[in-house]
mmCIF file of C-alpha atoms and ligand atoms in Angstrom:
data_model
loop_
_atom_site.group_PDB
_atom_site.id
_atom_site.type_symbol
_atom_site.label_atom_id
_atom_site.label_comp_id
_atom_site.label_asym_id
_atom_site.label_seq_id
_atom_site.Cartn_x
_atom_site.Cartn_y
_atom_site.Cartn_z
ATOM 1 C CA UNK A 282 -78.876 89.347 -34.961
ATOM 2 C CA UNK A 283 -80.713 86.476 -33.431
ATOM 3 C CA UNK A 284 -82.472 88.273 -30.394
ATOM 4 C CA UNK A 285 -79.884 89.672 -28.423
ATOM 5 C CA UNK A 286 -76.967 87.765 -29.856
ATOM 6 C CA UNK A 287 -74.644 88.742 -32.912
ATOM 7 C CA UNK A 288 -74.292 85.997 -35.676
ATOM 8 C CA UNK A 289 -69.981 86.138 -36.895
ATOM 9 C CA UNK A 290 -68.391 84.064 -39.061
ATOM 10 C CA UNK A 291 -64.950 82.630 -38.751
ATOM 11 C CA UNK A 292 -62.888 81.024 -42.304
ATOM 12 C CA UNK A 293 -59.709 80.271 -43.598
ATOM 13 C CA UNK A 294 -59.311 80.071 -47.146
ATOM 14 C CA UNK A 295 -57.299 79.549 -49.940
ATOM 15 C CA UNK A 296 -56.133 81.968 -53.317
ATOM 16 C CA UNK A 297 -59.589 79.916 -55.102
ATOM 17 C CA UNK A 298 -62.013 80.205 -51.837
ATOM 18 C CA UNK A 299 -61.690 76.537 -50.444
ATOM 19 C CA UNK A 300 -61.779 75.661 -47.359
ATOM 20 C CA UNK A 301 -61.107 72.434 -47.425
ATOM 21 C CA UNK A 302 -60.113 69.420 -49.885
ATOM 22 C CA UNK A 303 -62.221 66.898 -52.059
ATOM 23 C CA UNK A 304 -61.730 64.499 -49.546
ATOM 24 C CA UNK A 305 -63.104 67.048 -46.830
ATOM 25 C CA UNK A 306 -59.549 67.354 -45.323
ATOM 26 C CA UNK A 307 -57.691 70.635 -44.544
ATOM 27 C CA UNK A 308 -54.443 70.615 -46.039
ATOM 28 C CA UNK A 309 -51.203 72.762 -44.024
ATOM 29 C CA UNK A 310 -50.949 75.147 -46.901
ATOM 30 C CA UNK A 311 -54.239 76.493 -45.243
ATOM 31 C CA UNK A 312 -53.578 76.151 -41.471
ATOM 32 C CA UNK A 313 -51.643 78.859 -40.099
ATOM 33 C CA UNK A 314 -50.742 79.681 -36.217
ATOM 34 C CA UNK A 315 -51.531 83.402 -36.610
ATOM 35 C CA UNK A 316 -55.180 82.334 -38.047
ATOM 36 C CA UNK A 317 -55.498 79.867 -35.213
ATOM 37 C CA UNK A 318 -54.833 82.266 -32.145
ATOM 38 C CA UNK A 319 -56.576 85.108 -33.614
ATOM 39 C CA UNK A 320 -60.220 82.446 -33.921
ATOM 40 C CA UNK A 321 -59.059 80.566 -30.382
ATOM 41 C CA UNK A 322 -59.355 83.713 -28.795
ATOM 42 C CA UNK A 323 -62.679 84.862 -30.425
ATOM 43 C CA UNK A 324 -64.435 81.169 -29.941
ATOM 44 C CA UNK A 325 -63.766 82.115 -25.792
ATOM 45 C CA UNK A 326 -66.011 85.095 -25.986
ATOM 46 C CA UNK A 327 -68.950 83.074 -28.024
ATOM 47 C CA UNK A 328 -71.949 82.222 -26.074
ATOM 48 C CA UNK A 329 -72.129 79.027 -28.493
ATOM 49 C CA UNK A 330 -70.337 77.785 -31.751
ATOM 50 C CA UNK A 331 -72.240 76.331 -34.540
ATOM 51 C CA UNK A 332 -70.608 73.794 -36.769
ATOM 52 C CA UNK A 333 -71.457 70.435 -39.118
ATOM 53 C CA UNK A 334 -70.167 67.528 -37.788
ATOM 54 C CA UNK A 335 -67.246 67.517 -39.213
ATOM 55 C CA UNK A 336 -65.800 70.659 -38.063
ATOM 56 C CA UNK A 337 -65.180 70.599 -34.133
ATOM 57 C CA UNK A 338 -62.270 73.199 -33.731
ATOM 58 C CA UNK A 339 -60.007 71.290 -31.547
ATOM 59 C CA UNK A 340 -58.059 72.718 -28.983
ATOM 60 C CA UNK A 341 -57.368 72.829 -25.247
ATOM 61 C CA UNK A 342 -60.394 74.897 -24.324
ATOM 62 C CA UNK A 343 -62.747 73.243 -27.261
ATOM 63 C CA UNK A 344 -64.628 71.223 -24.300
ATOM 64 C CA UNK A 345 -65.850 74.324 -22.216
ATOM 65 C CA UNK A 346 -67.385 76.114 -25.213
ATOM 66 C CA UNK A 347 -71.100 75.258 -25.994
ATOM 67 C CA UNK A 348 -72.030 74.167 -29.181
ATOM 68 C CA UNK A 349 -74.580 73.547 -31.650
ATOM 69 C CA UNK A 350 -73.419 70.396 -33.979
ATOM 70 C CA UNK A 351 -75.914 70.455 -37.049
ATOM 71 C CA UNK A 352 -77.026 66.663 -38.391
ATOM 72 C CA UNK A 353 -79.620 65.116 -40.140
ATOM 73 C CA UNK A 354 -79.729 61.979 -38.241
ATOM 74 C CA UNK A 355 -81.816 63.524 -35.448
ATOM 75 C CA UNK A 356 -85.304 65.026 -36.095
ATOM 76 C CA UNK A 357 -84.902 68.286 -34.209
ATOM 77 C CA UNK A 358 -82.422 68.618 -31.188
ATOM 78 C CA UNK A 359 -81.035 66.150 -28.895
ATOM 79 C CA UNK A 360 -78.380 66.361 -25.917
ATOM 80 C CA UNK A 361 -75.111 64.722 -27.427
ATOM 81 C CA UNK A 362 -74.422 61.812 -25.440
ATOM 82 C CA UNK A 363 -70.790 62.101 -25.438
ATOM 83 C CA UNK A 364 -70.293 66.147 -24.861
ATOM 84 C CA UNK A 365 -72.601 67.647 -22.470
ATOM 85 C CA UNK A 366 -72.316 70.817 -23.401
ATOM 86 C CA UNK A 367 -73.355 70.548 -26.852
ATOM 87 C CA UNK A 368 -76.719 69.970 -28.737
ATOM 88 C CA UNK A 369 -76.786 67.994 -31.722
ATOM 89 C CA UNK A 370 -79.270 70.329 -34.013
ATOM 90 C CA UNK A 371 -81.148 69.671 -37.422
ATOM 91 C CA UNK A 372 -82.325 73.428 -38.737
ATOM 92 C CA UNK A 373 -85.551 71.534 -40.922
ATOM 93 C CA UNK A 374 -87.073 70.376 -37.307
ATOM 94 C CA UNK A 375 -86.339 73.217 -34.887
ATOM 95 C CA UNK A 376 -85.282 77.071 -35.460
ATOM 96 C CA UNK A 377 -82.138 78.235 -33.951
ATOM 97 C CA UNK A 378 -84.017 80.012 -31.035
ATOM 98 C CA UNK A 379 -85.824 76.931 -30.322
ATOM 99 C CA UNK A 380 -81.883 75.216 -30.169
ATOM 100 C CA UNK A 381 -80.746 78.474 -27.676
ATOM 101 C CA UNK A 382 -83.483 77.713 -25.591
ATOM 102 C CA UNK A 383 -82.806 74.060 -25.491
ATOM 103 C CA UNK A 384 -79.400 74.319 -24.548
ATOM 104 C CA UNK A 385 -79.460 77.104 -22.183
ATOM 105 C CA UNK A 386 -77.092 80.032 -24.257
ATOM 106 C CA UNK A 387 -76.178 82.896 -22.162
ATOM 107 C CA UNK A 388 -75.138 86.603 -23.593
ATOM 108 C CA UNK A 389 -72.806 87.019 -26.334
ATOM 109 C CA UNK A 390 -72.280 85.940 -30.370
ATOM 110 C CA UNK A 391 -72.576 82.970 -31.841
ATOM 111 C CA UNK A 392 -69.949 81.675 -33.701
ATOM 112 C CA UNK A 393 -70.487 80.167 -36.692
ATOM 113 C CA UNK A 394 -67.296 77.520 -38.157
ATOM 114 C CA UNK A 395 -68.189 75.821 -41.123
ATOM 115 C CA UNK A 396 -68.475 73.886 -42.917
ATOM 116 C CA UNK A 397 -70.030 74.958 -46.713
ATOM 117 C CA UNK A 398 -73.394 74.680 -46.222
ATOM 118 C CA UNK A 399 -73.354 75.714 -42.811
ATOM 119 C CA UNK A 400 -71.716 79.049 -44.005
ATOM 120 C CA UNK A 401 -74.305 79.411 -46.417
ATOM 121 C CA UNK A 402 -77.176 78.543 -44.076
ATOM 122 C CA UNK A 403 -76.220 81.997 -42.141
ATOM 123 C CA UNK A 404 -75.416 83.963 -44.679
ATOM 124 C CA UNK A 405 -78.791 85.943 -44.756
ATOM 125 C CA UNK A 406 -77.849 86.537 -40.897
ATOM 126 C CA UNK A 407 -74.216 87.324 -40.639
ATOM 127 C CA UNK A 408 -73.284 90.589 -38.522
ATOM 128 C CA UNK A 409 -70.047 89.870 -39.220
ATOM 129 C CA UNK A 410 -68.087 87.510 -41.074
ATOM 130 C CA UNK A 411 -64.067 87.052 -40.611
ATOM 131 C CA UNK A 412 -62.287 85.804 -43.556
ATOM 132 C CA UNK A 413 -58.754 84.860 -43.461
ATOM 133 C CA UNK A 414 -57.285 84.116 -46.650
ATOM 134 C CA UNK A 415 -53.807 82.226 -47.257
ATOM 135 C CA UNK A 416 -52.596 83.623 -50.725
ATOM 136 C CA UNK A 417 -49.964 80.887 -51.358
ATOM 137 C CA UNK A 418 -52.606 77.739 -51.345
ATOM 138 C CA UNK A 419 -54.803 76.885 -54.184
ATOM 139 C CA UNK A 420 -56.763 73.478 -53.468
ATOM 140 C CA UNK A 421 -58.095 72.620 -57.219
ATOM 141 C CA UNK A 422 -61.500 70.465 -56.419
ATOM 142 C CA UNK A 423 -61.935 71.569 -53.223
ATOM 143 C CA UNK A 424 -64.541 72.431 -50.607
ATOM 144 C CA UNK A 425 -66.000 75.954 -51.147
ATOM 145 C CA UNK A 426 -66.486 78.795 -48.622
ATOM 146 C CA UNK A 427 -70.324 79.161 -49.368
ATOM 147 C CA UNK A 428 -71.897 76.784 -51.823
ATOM 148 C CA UNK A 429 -72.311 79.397 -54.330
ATOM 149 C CA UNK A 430 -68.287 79.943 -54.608
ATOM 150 C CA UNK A 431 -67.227 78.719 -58.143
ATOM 151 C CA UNK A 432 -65.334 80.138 -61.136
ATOM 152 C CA UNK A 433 -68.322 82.733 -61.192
ATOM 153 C CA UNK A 434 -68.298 83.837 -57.361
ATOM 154 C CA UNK A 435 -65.446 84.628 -55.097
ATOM 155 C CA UNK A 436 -66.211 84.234 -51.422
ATOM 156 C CA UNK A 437 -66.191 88.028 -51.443
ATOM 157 C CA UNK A 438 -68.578 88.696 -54.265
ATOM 158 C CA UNK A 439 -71.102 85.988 -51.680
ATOM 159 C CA UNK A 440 -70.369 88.429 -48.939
ATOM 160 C CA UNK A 441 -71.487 91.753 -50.777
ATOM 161 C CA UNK A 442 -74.353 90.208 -52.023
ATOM 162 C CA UNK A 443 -75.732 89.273 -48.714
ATOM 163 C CA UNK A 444 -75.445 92.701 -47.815
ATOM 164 C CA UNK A 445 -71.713 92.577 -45.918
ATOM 165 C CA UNK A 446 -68.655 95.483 -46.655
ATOM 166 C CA UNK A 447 -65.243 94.887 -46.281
ATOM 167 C CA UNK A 448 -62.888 96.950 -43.242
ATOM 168 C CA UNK A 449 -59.245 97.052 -43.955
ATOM 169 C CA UNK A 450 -57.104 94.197 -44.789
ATOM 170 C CA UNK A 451 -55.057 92.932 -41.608
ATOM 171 C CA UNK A 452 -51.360 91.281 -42.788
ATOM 172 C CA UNK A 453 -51.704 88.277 -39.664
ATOM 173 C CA UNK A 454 -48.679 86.502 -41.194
ATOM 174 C CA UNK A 455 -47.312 88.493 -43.646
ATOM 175 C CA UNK A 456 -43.878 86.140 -44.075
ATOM 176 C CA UNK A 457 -46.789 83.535 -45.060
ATOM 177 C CA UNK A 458 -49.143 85.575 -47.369
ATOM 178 C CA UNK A 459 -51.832 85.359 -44.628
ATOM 179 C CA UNK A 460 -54.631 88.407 -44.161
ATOM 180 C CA UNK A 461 -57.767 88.724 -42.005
ATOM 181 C CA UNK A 462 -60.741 90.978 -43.324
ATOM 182 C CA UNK A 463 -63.619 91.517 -41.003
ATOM 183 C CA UNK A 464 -67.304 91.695 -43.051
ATOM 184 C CA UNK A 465 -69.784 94.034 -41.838
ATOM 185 C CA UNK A 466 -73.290 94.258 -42.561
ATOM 186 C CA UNK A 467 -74.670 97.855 -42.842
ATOM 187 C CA UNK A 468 -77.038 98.554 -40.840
ATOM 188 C CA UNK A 469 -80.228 100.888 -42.008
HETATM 189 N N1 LIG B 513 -60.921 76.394 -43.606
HETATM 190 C C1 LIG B 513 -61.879 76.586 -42.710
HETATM 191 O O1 LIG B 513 -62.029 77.679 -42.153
HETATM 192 C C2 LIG B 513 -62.780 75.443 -42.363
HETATM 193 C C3 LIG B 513 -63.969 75.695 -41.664
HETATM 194 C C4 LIG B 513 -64.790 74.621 -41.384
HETATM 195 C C5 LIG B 513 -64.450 73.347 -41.784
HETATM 196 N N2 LIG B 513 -63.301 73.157 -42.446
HETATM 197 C C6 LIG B 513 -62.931 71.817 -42.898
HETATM 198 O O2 LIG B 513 -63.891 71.367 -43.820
HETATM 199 C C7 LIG B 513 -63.993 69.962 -43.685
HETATM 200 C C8 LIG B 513 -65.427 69.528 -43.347
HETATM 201 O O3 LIG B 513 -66.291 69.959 -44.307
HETATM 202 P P1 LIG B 513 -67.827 69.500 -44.343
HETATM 203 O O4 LIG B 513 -68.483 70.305 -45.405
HETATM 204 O O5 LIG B 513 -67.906 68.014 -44.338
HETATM 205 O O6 LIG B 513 -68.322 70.065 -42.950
HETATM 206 P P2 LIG B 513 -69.398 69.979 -41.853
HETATM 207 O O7 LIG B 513 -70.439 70.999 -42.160
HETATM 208 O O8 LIG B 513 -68.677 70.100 -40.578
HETATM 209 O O9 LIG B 513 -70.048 68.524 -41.850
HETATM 210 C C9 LIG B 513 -71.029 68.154 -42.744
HETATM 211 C C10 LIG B 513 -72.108 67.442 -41.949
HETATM 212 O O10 LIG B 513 -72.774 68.385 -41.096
HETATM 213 C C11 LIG B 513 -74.151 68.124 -41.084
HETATM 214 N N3 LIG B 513 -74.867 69.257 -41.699
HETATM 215 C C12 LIG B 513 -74.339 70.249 -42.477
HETATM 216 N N4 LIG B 513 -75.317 71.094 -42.847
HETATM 217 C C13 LIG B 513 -76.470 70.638 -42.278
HETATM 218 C C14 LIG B 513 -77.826 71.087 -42.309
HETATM 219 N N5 LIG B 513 -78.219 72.187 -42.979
HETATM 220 N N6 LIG B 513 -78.738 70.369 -41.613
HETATM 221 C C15 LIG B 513 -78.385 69.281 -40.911
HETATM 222 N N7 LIG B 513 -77.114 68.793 -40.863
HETATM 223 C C16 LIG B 513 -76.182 69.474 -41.551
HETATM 224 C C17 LIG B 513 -74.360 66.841 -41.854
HETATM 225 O O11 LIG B 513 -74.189 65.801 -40.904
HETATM 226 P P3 LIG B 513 -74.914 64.361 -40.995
HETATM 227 O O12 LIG B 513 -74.146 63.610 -42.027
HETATM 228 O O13 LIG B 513 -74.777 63.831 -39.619
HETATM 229 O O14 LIG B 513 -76.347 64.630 -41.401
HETATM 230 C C18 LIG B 513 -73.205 66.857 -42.832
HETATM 231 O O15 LIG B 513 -72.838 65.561 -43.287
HETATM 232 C C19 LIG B 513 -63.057 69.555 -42.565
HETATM 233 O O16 LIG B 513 -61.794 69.261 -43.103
HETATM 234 C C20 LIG B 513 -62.947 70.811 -41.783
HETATM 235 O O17 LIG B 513 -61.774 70.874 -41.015
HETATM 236 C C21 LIG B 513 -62.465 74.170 -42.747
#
């Protein structure tokens, strides 16, 4: 939690735990309709999405959602000139409540979207984390889940160390090879 709001993470990944490819591009065999309504609907209920700047999630209702867009090329938070309801955000010159302050969040989660090292910045803070996973793609030398995802470390083996357990295994898409697994952290 971050005061009164939930911290959940939303991914789609592939067979080896990419989310994207070298080039930073998301190739079809990981975007999937199922995957797409099921996060659409959640981002509606967040009281902000966080995301790098190269991971707006598109859509017809991206432009009434508020948003935190991390960057480096500001020193702590600044209004984005071109979407007023969003606040460009560098995590080494302000902390996230200093960032819901500045842009005026109201109740609910925030939703956190990727990419890598965005996941991984949350990971100590994650109430929940929703992992889609498309059996069918592998995306050799691509774009981890969470930095630390490598031959060694499976996006779920990340999870379970940061404290997170596994509910049951949703088929979304089944025709496609497509599941959803919601992450919980225990509390106590
Ligand atoms: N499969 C999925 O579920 C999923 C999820 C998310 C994204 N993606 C895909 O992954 C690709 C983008 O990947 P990406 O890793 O380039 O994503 P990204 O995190 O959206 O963008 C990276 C940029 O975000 C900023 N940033 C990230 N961490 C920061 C930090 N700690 N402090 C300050 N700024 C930070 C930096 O911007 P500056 O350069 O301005 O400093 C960095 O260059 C896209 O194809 C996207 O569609 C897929």
């Amino acid at each position: 939690m971050i005061g009164s709001h939930r911290v959940e993470g939303y991914a789609i990944v592939s067979a080896d735990g990419m989310i994207a490819d070298g080039n930073g591009m998301m190739p079809d065999t990981i975007r999937n309709d199922a995957d797409q309504r099921f996060l659409q609907t959640e981002l509606d209920r967040a009281a902000v999405i966080v995301h790098g700047r190269h991971s707006h999630e598109g859509g017809p209702r991206a432009a009434r959602r508020k948003r935190f867009v991390l960057t480096h090329q500001i020193a702590s938070v600044a209004p984005d000139p071109s979407h007023p309801q969003a606040l460009l955000w560098n995590p080494a010159g302000a902390t996230i409540e200093e960032a819901i302050a500045a842009l005026g969040v109201g109740d609910g989660p925030l939703a956190i979207i990727g990419g890598t090292d965005v996941f991984g910045l949350f990971l100590p803070l994650y109430d929940a984390f929703h992992l889609t996973r498309a059996a069918h793609a592998r995306i050799p030398g691509g774009r981890p889940l969470f930095p630390q995802v490598g031959p060694r470390a499976t996006p779920e083996t990340v999870l379970a160390q940061h404290g997170l357990s596994p509910g049951p295994r949703r088929d979304i898409d089944a025709a496609a090879g497509i599941t959803l697994t919601t992450w919980q952290r225990q509390s106590g």
